[in-house]
Amino acid sequence: QFYFTLVLLLVSSAAAPAGACKMPVKIEANMQKRVSKIEHHGYHFILADFSGIQDEAEYLRTFDIVEQEVLKFPKDGLVPMIVDISNSKMTPSISARGRLLVRNLKAAGYQDSLTAIIGGSNLQKAVVSAISAFRSDIFLAGTREEGIAQLVACLKKTAPKK
C-alpha cells in the first residue's frame, strides 16, 4: 500500500462512518497547486502538499488530485511520492479517504512506492519511524529538499530513470 496513508490512518482519533467518502468532491483549479509532478536528476515524483491544511474539504479535494496524478503514471513502475503533512489537521473522514485512495490504486494495479514524509506531529513522526523500521520504502525527511535527495538516492539503487 502507499504507506503515507498509514500515517493518516493511525493518527486519526476515531474511525470514519461507512461511506463517509462516497460524496462527489469538486476539484477546483487552484487545488492543482497542492499536487505537482517533480523531476530531479531524471526521476519523476509526485509532491502531495497537505501542509497547513486545516479544512477537511480542502484535504479531501487534495486526495482526489493525488489519486488523479498517480493514475497518470505507468502501472508497471514506481510512483515515488513526497508527502508534506506539516501543520495539517487530521479527521476521521480524511483517514477514510486515505484508505479509499489505497484501495483504488491497488485495484487499478499500482504497487507500493517510495514515500518521503515531511513534517507532521510527534505522533505522526513516531508512526512513520515505526513503519520505516520494517519498510525501506517510507521514511521521514526534514525538508522537501531532503526528501527529494533521499528518494533519488533510493531510486538510483532500485529503479531506472523514467
Backbone as JSON, one array per atom type, in Angstrom:
{
  "sequence": "QFYFTLVLLLVSSAAAPAGACKMPVKIEANMQKRVSKIEHHGYHFILADFSGIQDEAEYLRTFDIVEQEVLKFPKDGLVPMIVDISNSKMTPSISARGRLLVRNLKAAGYQDSLTAIIGGSNLQKAVVSAISAFRSDIFLAGTREEGIAQLVACLKKTAPKK",
  "N": [[0.84, -1.18, 0.0], [0.31, 2.34, -0.33], [2.19, 3.8, 1.84], [2.13, 6.31, 3.07], [-0.45, 6.84, 3.58], [-0.98, 5.23, 5.71], [0.09, 6.58, 7.84], [-1.77, 8.63, 8.0], [-4.01, 7.14, 8.69], [-3.42, 6.01, 11.18], [-3.09, 8.14, 12.92], [-5.49, 9.3, 13.19], [-8.26, 10.13, 15.26], [-10.64, 8.7, 15.52], [-12.69, 6.13, 14.05], [-13.94, 6.48, 10.76], [-17.34, 6.89, 9.68], [-19.06, 4.35, 7.81], [-19.01, 4.72, 4.31], [-18.32, 7.39, 4.33], [-16.74, 8.76, 2.53], [-17.96, 8.8, 0.07], [-19.24, 10.84, -1.19], [-19.39, 13.01, -4.01], [-16.6, 15.02, -4.85], [-15.78, 18.25, -5.65], [-13.21, 19.43, -7.69], [-11.18, 22.12, -7.53], [-9.58, 24.57, -9.6], [-7.4, 25.91, -8.38], [-6.55, 24.06, -6.56], [-4.86, 22.37, -7.83], [-2.34, 23.3, -7.37], [-1.51, 22.14, -5.06], [-0.76, 19.58, -5.62], [1.77, 18.23, -7.45], [3.95, 17.34, -10.16], [7.3, 16.41, -9.96], [10.53, 16.64, -11.29], [13.74, 15.39, -10.97], [17.09, 15.0, -11.48], [16.47, 13.25, -13.56], [14.53, 11.57, -12.53], [11.1, 11.07, -11.67], [8.58, 12.34, -9.54], [5.71, 12.57, -7.35], [4.55, 15.38, -5.68], [2.73, 15.71, -2.9], [1.12, 18.07, -1.36], [0.01, 18.62, 1.59], [0.41, 20.42, 3.5], [-0.29, 22.67, 6.1], [-3.05, 22.5, 5.8], [-6.12, 22.92, 7.22], [-8.75, 22.68, 6.81], [-11.17, 20.28, 6.31], [-12.56, 19.66, 3.9], [-10.87, 20.76, 1.94], [-8.63, 19.14, 2.3], [-9.67, 16.65, 1.52], [-10.28, 17.17, -1.18], [-7.7, 17.52, -2.11], [-6.69, 14.93, -1.84], [-8.19, 13.72, -3.89], [-7.0, 14.86, -6.15], [-4.39, 13.91, -5.87], [-4.85, 11.19, -6.31], [-5.72, 11.25, -9.01], [-3.37, 12.16, -10.25], [-1.52, 10.1, -9.66], [-2.66, 8.05, -11.13], [-1.91, 8.74, -13.67], [0.64, 7.86, -14.0], [2.71, 5.16, -15.22], [1.51, 1.84, -14.68], [3.27, -0.22, -14.24], [5.51, 0.7, -12.98], [7.35, 2.46, -10.38], [5.82, 4.88, -8.21], [7.07, 7.31, -6.9], [6.72, 9.35, -4.0], [6.47, 12.53, -2.4], [5.28, 13.56, 0.54], [3.9, 16.1, 2.16], [2.94, 16.85, 5.28], [2.99, 18.83, 7.1], [1.88, 20.84, 9.75], [-0.85, 20.22, 9.39], [-4.31, 19.25, 9.73], [-5.85, 16.35, 10.92], [-8.68, 14.21, 10.34], [-11.38, 11.86, 10.96], [-12.76, 11.44, 8.49], [-10.82, 12.17, 6.65], [-8.95, 10.17, 7.08], [-10.48, 8.0, 6.23], [-10.69, 8.64, 3.53], [-8.04, 8.36, 2.81], [-7.76, 5.58, 3.09], [-9.52, 4.79, 1.07], [-8.2, 5.81, -1.17], [-5.91, 4.15, -1.22], [-7.13, 1.63, -1.66], [-8.34, 2.12, -4.18], [-6.08, 2.63, -5.83], [-4.66, 0.24, -5.59], [-6.56, -1.49, -6.73], [-6.46, -0.54, -9.3], [-4.06, -1.51, -10.1], [-1.6, -0.56, -9.13], [1.55, -0.53, -7.41], [3.35, -0.73, -4.23], [5.26, 2.15, -3.34], [8.15, 4.29, -3.08], [8.12, 6.62, -0.44], [8.46, 9.79, 0.89], [7.99, 11.37, 3.89], [7.13, 14.51, 5.04], [7.32, 16.71, 7.76], [4.64, 16.87, 10.18], [3.03, 15.79, 13.22], [4.43, 14.95, 16.45], [3.44, 12.43, 17.1], [2.66, 11.47, 14.57], [5.19, 11.39, 13.36], [6.41, 9.45, 14.97], [4.9, 7.22, 14.26], [5.56, 6.96, 11.53], [8.3, 6.47, 11.82], [8.24, 4.01, 13.15], [7.06, 2.4, 11.19], [8.99, 2.61, 9.18], [11.01, 1.14, 10.24], [10.47, -1.42, 9.5], [9.93, -1.26, 6.85], [11.53, -0.27, 3.95], [10.66, 1.55, 2.15], [9.42, 3.83, 3.01], [9.95, 6.89, 4.63], [11.06, 9.44, 6.93], [11.68, 12.87, 6.31], [13.39, 15.92, 6.82], [12.99, 18.23, 5.29], [11.52, 19.23, 2.14], [13.49, 19.23, 0.19], [15.41, 17.52, 1.31], [13.88, 15.2, 1.31], [13.52, 14.79, -1.46], [16.21, 14.36, -2.19], [16.75, 12.0, -0.74], [14.88, 10.25, -1.93], [15.84, 10.19, -4.58], [18.36, 9.04, -4.13], [17.6, 6.48, -3.25], [16.17, 5.61, -5.51], [18.16, 5.53, -7.45], [19.45, 3.24, -6.75], [17.53, 1.3, -7.19], [15.71, 1.69, -9.36], [15.19, 2.32, -12.85], [15.66, 5.42, -14.68], [12.81, 7.41, -15.5]],
  "CA": [[0.0, 0.0, 0.0], [1.04, 3.6, -0.28], [2.24, 3.86, 3.3], [1.85, 7.61, 3.66], [-1.82, 6.82, 4.08], [-0.99, 4.59, 7.02], [0.3, 7.66, 8.8], [-3.05, 9.3, 8.15], [-4.96, 6.25, 9.33], [-3.06, 5.74, 12.57], [-3.16, 9.31, 13.8], [-6.87, 9.75, 13.31], [-8.75, 9.83, 16.6], [-11.8, 7.81, 15.52], [-12.99, 5.54, 12.76], [-14.95, 7.2, 9.99], [-18.51, 6.08, 9.39], [-19.06, 3.71, 6.5], [-19.5, 5.56, 3.23], [-18.03, 8.79, 4.6], [-16.03, 9.4, 1.42], [-18.62, 8.49, -1.18], [-19.8, 12.04, -1.79], [-18.51, 13.57, -5.03], [-15.86, 16.18, -4.39], [-15.41, 19.12, -6.75], [-11.81, 19.81, -7.69], [-11.02, 23.49, -8.0], [-8.34, 24.77, -10.35], [-6.29, 26.29, -7.51], [-6.1, 22.89, -5.8], [-3.78, 21.73, -8.58], [-1.07, 23.76, -6.82], [-1.17, 21.27, -3.94], [-0.24, 18.31, -6.13], [2.56, 18.52, -8.64], [4.99, 16.39, -10.55], [8.64, 16.96, -9.82], [11.59, 15.88, -11.95], [15.04, 15.71, -10.4], [18.1, 14.05, -11.95], [15.86, 12.26, -14.44], [13.49, 10.8, -11.84], [9.84, 11.8, -11.54], [7.83, 12.07, -8.31], [4.54, 13.38, -7.06], [4.56, 16.12, -4.43], [1.39, 15.88, -2.34], [1.32, 19.12, -0.37], [-1.09, 18.77, 2.54], [0.9, 21.3, 4.56], [-1.12, 23.79, 6.54], [-4.48, 22.32, 5.57], [-6.94, 22.78, 8.42], [-10.1, 22.46, 6.34], [-11.36, 18.9, 5.87], [-12.96, 19.61, 2.49], [-9.67, 21.0, 1.14], [-7.8, 17.93, 2.42], [-10.3, 15.62, 0.7], [-10.08, 17.55, -2.59], [-6.3, 17.27, -2.43], [-6.59, 13.48, -2.06], [-8.71, 13.43, -5.22], [-5.99, 15.25, -7.13], [-3.29, 12.94, -5.74], [-5.26, 9.96, -6.99], [-5.7, 11.51, -10.45], [-1.98, 12.26, -10.71], [-0.91, 8.76, -9.61], [-3.23, 7.27, -12.23], [-1.24, 9.14, -14.9], [1.91, 7.15, -14.04], [2.57, 3.77, -15.69], [1.21, 0.9, -13.6], [4.36, -1.17, -14.04], [6.66, 1.34, -12.35], [7.18, 3.09, -9.08], [5.27, 6.23, -8.16], [7.65, 7.91, -5.7], [5.95, 10.49, -3.52], [6.86, 13.38, -1.28], [4.02, 13.92, 1.17], [4.14, 17.12, 3.19], [1.79, 16.94, 6.18], [3.33, 19.83, 8.1], [0.84, 21.73, 10.26], [-2.17, 19.9, 8.84], [-5.26, 18.7, 10.69], [-6.41, 15.07, 10.51], [-10.02, 13.88, 10.81], [-11.78, 10.51, 10.54], [-13.09, 11.42, 7.05], [-9.55, 12.22, 5.92], [-8.4, 8.82, 7.17], [-11.29, 7.16, 5.36], [-10.31, 8.95, 2.14], [-6.74, 7.72, 2.62], [-7.99, 4.15, 2.85], [-10.13, 4.67, -0.26], [-7.12, 6.03, -2.14], [-5.11, 2.93, -1.28], [-7.93, 0.6, -2.34], [-8.49, 2.47, -5.6], [-4.81, 2.46, -6.54], [-4.39, -1.21, -5.64], [-7.49, -2.05, -7.7], [-6.0, -0.1, -10.62], [-2.83, -2.23, -10.42], [-0.39, 0.12, -8.68], [2.3, -1.2, -6.35], [3.95, 0.12, -3.2], [6.31, 3.01, -3.87], [8.91, 5.09, -2.13], [7.41, 7.8, 0.05], [9.12, 10.63, 1.88], [7.02, 12.13, 4.68], [7.7, 15.76, 5.56], [6.52, 17.35, 8.8], [3.76, 16.04, 10.98], [3.11, 15.89, 14.67], [5.33, 13.97, 17.05], [2.8, 11.12, 16.97], [2.8, 11.06, 13.17], [6.6, 11.04, 13.14], [6.65, 8.17, 15.65], [4.27, 6.19, 13.44], [6.4, 6.77, 10.34], [9.56, 5.84, 12.25], [7.94, 2.6, 13.43], [6.84, 1.73, 9.9], [10.23, 2.56, 8.42], [11.86, 0.09, 10.81], [10.14, -2.66, 8.81], [9.77, -0.97, 5.43], [12.54, 0.67, 3.47], [10.08, 2.41, 1.13], [8.84, 5.03, 3.61], [10.9, 7.48, 5.56], [10.89, 10.84, 7.3], [12.68, 13.82, 5.85], [13.18, 17.2, 7.47], [12.53, 19.22, 4.32], [11.23, 18.66, 0.82], [14.77, 19.02, -0.49], [15.98, 16.28, 1.86], [13.04, 14.11, 0.8], [13.88, 14.57, -2.86], [17.55, 13.77, -2.22], [16.65, 10.61, -0.28], [14.18, 9.49, -2.95], [16.76, 10.0, -5.7], [19.38, 8.06, -3.72], [16.95, 5.15, -3.26], [15.82, 5.25, -6.88], [19.39, 5.21, -8.17], [19.78, 1.86, -6.41], [16.49, 0.31, -7.5], [14.81, 1.91, -10.5], [15.72, 3.11, -13.97], [15.04, 6.74, -14.86], [11.61, 7.4, -16.37]],
  "C": [[0.88, 1.23, 0.0], [1.06, 4.0, 1.19], [2.09, 5.25, 3.89], [0.44, 7.63, 4.19], [-1.9, 6.14, 5.43], [-0.76, 5.61, 8.11], [-1.03, 8.35, 9.06], [-4.04, 8.44, 8.92], [-4.67, 6.1, 10.82], [-3.17, 6.95, 13.48], [-4.56, 9.86, 13.94], [-7.44, 9.3, 14.65], [-9.92, 8.88, 16.63], [-12.01, 7.27, 14.12], [-14.08, 6.34, 12.06], [-16.15, 6.31, 9.75], [-18.44, 5.51, 7.99], [-19.65, 4.67, 5.47], [-19.17, 7.04, 3.38], [-17.4, 9.49, 3.41], [-16.7, 9.16, 0.08], [-19.25, 9.71, -1.85], [-18.86, 12.56, -2.87], [-17.86, 14.84, -4.51], [-15.42, 16.98, -5.61], [-13.94, 19.51, -6.6], [-11.68, 21.19, -8.3], [-9.65, 23.64, -8.66], [-7.17, 25.11, -9.43], [-5.79, 25.13, -6.65], [-4.96, 22.18, -6.52], [-2.41, 22.14, -8.03], [-0.61, 22.85, -5.68], [-0.55, 19.95, -4.38], [0.51, 18.61, -7.42], [3.54, 17.38, -8.92], [6.32, 17.11, -10.47], [9.59, 16.05, -10.58], [12.91, 16.34, -11.36], [16.02, 14.62, -10.81], [17.49, 12.92, -12.77], [14.8, 11.39, -13.8], [12.26, 11.68, -11.63], [9.12, 11.37, -10.26], [6.57, 12.9, -8.29], [4.78, 14.06, -5.72], [3.1, 16.3, -4.03], [1.54, 16.83, -1.16], [0.06, 19.32, 0.47], [-0.74, 19.78, 3.62], [-0.07, 22.44, 4.83], [-2.61, 23.62, 6.33], [-5.18, 22.06, 6.89], [-8.38, 22.43, 8.06], [-10.24, 21.04, 5.76], [-11.69, 18.8, 4.39], [-11.75, 19.84, 1.57], [-8.76, 19.79, 1.14], [-8.35, 16.84, 1.49], [-10.14, 15.92, -0.79], [-8.64, 17.29, -3.01], [-6.06, 15.79, -2.65], [-7.09, 13.11, -3.46], [-7.69, 13.75, -6.29], [-4.8, 14.31, -7.08], [-3.64, 11.67, -6.51], [-5.21, 10.14, -8.5], [-4.27, 11.54, -10.99], [-1.28, 10.9, -10.69], [-1.39, 7.94, -10.8], [-2.63, 7.64, -13.59], [0.11, 8.44, -15.07], [1.69, 5.74, -14.59], [2.36, 2.82, -14.5], [2.38, -0.03, -13.28], [5.57, -0.56, -13.35], [6.35, 1.89, -10.98], [6.53, 4.46, -9.25], [5.81, 6.87, -6.88], [6.89, 9.17, -5.31], [6.66, 11.22, -2.4], [5.54, 13.88, -0.72], [4.31, 14.86, 2.33], [2.87, 17.28, 4.02], [2.04, 17.94, 7.3], [2.12, 20.68, 8.46], [-0.54, 21.47, 9.66], [-3.01, 19.2, 9.9], [-5.88, 17.42, 10.14], [-7.81, 14.9, 11.1], [-10.35, 12.44, 10.39], [-12.12, 10.43, 9.04], [-11.84, 11.46, 6.19], [-8.91, 10.84, 5.94], [-9.15, 7.86, 6.26], [-10.93, 7.39, 3.9], [-8.94, 8.37, 1.82], [-6.88, 6.23, 2.34], [-8.59, 3.92, 1.46], [-9.08, 4.86, -1.35], [-6.3, 4.77, -2.32], [-5.86, 1.83, -2.02], [-8.05, 0.88, -3.83], [-7.21, 2.24, -6.39], [-4.42, 0.99, -6.64], [-5.27, -1.86, -6.7], [-7.09, -1.69, -9.13], [-4.67, -0.74, -11.01], [-1.54, -1.57, -9.98], [0.22, -0.6, -7.49], [2.76, -0.2, -5.3], [5.07, 0.95, -3.85], [7.01, 3.75, -2.75], [8.13, 6.33, -1.74], [8.24, 8.49, 1.1], [8.05, 11.46, 2.58], [7.73, 13.34, 5.27], [6.76, 16.29, 6.63], [5.69, 16.36, 9.59], [3.99, 16.24, 12.46], [4.12, 14.86, 15.18], [4.75, 12.56, 16.94], [2.92, 10.61, 15.54], [4.23, 10.63, 12.87], [6.95, 9.7, 13.79], [6.08, 7.01, 14.83], [5.13, 5.9, 12.21], [7.71, 6.09, 10.71], [9.35, 4.35, 12.53], [7.76, 1.82, 12.13], [8.16, 1.57, 9.16], [11.23, 1.56, 9.01], [11.65, -1.23, 10.08], [10.07, -2.48, 7.3], [10.83, 0.03, 5.01], [11.97, 1.65, 2.46], [9.37, 3.63, 1.7], [9.82, 5.57, 4.63], [10.54, 8.93, 5.84], [12.01, 11.66, 6.69], [12.37, 15.16, 6.48], [12.61, 18.27, 6.56], [12.19, 18.51, 3.02], [12.52, 18.35, 0.07], [15.44, 17.75, 0.0], [15.2, 15.07, 1.37], [13.37, 13.76, -0.64], [15.24, 13.88, -2.96], [17.51, 12.3, -1.79], [15.94, 9.73, -1.3], [15.11, 9.19, -4.12], [17.82, 8.96, -5.34], [18.8, 6.64, -3.74], [16.67, 4.7, -4.69], [17.06, 4.88, -7.7], [19.79, 3.74, -7.94], [18.79, 0.86, -6.98], [15.73, 0.5, -8.79], [15.5, 2.68, -11.62], [15.01, 4.47, -14.03], [13.84, 6.61, -15.79], [11.36, 8.79, -16.86]]
}
